[in-house]
Coordinates of C-alpha atoms and ligand atoms in Angstrom, one line a residue:
X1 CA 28.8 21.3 -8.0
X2 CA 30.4 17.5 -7.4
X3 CA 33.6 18.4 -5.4
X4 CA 34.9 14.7 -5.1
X5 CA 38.5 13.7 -3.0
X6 CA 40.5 10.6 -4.1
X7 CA 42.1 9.6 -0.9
X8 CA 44.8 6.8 -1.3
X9 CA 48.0 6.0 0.4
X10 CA 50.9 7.0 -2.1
X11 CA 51.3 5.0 -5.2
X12 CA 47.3 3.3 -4.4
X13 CA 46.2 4.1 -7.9
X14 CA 45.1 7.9 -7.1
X15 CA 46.0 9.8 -10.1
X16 CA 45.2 7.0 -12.7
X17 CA 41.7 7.1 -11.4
X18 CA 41.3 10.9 -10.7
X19 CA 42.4 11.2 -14.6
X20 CA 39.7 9.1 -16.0
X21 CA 37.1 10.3 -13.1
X22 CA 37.5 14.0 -14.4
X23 CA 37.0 12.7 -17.9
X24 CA 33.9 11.1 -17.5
X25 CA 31.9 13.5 -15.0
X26 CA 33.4 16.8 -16.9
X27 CA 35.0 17.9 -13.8
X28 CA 38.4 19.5 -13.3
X29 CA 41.0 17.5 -11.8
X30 CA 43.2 19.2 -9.7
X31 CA 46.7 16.8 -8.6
X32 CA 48.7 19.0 -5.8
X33 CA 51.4 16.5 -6.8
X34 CA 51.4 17.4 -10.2
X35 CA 51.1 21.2 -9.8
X36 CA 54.0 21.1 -7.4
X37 CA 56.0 18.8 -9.9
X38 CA 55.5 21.0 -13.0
X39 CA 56.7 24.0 -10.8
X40 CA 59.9 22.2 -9.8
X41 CA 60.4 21.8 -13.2
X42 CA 60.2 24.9 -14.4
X43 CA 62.3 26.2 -11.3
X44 CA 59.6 28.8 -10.4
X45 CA 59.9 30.4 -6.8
X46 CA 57.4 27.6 -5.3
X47 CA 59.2 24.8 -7.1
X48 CA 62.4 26.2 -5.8
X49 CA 60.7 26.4 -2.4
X50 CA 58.9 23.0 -2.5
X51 CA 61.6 20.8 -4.1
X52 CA 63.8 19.8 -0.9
X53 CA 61.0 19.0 1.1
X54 CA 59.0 17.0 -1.8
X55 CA 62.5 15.0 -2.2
X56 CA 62.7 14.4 1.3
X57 CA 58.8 12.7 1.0
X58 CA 57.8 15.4 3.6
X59 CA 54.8 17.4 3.7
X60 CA 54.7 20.6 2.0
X61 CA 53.2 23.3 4.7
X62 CA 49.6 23.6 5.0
X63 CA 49.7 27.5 3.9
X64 CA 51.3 26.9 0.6
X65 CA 48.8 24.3 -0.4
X66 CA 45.2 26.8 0.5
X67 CA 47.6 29.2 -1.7
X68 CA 47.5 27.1 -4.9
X69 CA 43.9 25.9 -4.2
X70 CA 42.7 29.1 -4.2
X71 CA 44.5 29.8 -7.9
X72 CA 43.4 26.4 -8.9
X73 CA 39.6 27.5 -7.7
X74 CA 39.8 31.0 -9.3
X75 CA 41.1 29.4 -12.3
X76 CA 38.2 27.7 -12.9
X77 CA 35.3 29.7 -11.4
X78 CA 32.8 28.0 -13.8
X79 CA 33.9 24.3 -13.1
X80 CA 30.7 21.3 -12.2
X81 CA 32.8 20.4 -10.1
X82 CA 36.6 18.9 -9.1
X83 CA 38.8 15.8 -8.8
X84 CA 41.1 16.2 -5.5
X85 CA 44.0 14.2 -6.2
X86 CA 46.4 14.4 -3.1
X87 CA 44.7 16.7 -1.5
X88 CA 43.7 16.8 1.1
X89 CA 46.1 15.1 3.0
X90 CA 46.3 17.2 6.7
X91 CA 43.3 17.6 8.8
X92 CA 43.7 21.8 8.9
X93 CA 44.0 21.0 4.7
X94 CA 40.5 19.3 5.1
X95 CA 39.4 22.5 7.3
X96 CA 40.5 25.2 5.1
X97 CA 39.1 23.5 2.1
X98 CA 35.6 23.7 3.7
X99 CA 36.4 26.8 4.2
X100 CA 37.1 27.5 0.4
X101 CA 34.6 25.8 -1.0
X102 CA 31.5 27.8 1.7
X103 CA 32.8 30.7 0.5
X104 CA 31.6 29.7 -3.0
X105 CA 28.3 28.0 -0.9
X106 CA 29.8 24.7 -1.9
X107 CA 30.9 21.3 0.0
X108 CA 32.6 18.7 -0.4
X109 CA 30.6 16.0 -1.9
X110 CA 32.4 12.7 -1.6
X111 CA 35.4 11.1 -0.7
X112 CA 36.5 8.2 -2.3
X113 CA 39.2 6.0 -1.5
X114 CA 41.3 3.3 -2.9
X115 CA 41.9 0.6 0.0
X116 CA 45.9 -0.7 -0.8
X117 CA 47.8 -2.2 1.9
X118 CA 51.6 -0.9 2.8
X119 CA 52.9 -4.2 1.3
X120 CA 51.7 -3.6 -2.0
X121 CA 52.7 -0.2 -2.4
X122 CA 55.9 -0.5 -1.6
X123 CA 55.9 -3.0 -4.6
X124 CA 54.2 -0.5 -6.8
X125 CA 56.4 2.1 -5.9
X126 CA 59.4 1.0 -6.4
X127 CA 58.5 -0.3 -9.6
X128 CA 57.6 3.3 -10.4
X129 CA 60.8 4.3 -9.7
X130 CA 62.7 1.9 -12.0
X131 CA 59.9 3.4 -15.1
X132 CA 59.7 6.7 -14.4
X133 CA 62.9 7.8 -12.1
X134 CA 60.7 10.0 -9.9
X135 CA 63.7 11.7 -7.3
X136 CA 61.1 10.5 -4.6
X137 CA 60.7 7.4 -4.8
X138 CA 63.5 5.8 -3.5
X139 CA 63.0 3.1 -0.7
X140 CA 63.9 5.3 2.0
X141 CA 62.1 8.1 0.8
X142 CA 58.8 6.1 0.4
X143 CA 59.2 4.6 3.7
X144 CA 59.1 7.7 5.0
X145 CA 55.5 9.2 2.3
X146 CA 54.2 6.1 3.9
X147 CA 55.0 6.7 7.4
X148 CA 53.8 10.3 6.8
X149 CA 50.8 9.0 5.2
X150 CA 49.8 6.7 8.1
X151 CA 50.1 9.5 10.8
X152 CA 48.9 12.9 9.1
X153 CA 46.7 11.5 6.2
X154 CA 44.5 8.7 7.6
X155 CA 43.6 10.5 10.2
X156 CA 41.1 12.2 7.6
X157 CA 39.0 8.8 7.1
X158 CA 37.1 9.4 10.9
X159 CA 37.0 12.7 9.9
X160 CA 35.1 12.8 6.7
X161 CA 33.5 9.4 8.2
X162 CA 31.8 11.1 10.6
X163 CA 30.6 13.8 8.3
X164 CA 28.9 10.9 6.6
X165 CA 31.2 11.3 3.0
X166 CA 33.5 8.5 2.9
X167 CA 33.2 5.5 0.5
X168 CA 36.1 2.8 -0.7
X169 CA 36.7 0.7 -2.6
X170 CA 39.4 -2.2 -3.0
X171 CA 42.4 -0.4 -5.2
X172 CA 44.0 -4.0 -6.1
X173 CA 42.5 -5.4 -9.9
X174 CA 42.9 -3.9 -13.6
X175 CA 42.5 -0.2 -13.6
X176 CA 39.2 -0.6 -16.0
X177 CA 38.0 -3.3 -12.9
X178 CA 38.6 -0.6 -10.5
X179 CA 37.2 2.3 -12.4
X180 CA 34.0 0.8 -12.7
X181 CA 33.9 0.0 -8.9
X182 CA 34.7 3.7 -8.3
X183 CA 31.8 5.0 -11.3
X184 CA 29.0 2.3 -9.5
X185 CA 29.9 4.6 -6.1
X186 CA 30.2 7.8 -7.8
X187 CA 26.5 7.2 -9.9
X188 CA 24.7 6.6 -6.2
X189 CA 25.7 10.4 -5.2
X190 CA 26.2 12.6 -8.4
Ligands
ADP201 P1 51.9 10.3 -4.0 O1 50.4 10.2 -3.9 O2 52.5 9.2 -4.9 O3 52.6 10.5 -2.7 P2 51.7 13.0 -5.1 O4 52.0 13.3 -6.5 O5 50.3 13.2 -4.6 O6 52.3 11.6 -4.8 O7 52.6 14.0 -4.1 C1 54.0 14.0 -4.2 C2 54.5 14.9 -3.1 O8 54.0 16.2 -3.2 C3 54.1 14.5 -1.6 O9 55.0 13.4 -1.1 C4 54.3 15.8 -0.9 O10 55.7 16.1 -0.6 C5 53.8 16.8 -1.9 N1 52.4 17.1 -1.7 C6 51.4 16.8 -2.6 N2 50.2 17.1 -2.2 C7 50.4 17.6 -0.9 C8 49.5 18.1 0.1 N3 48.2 18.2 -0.1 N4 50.1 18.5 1.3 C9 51.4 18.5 1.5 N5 52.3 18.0 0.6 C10 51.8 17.6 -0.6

């Protein structure tokens, strides 16, 4: 199997590129942000239990998310392999997603991620906000997915460093420009 991360500060360009990754390898792409969002819509008891805290730009505890992994992985026992989008973004998420995928005598394969400075996605994200009126992206509340992102998230880059599966490449460019940095990467391990 070719169990592949996108790791990205918010708004870097992760789920365009996870989208047309999954596409191209045949792989399932799993977005943590997107499950979590389709739940709050549809007011199920983890949307109703996830939605304050996704508004707020906060974490969502670590035991909810090996929850939906494990659905997500059971859903789709005879996968090649998955896109991570958003996930994942803790360093006990990274540990207990080993820990899934050895159960199934997998690993992770790569991580990939898109290099955006804070500048820039602040741009992006509030230009996100005006198109598609997400209820967290506000100024304050990115401020605070960044701030989150820079403390709990990048610590992950030493860790799958020195586990010798981390790659980037520059997230600024035309997606098409991008994508085709990410395939070159993807080609030299798959
Ligand atoms: P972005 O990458 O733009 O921040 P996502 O769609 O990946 O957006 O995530 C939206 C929100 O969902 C996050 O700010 C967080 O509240 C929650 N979330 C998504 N994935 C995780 C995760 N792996 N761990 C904790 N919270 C998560």
């Amino acid at each position: 199997m070719f169990n592949f991360i996108l790791f990205g500060p918010p708004g870097s360009g992760k789920g365009t590129q996870s989208v047309k990754i999954a596409e191209k390898y045949k792989l399932v792409h799993i977005s943590t942000g997107d499950i979590f969002r389709k739940n709050i819509r549809e007011k199920t008891t983890l949307g109703l239990k996830v939605q304050a805290i996704i508004e707020k730009g906060d974490l969502v505890p670590d035991a909810l998310l090996i929850e939906i992994l494990e659905d997500a992985l059971l859903q789709h026992s005879k996968a090649r392999g998955f896109v991570f989008d958003g996930f994942p973004r803790t360093i006990q998420q990274a540990h207990d997603l080993d820990t899934m995928l050895g159960k199934k005598n997998e690993a992770v394969s790569l991580v990939l991620a898109l290099e955006v400075g804070d500048e820039e996605i602040l741009k992006r994200l509030l230009k996100r906000a005006e198109i598609e009126g997400r209820k967290d992206d506000t100024k304050e509340v990115i401020e605070n997915r960044i701030k989150i992102y820079n403390d709990q998230t990048q610590p992950l880059i030493d860790f799958y460093k020195s586990k010798k599966k981390f790659q980037s490449v520059k997230g600024i460019g035309g997606i098409d420009q991008i994508f085709a940095e990410v395939c070159k990467l993807i080609d030299r391990f798959i």
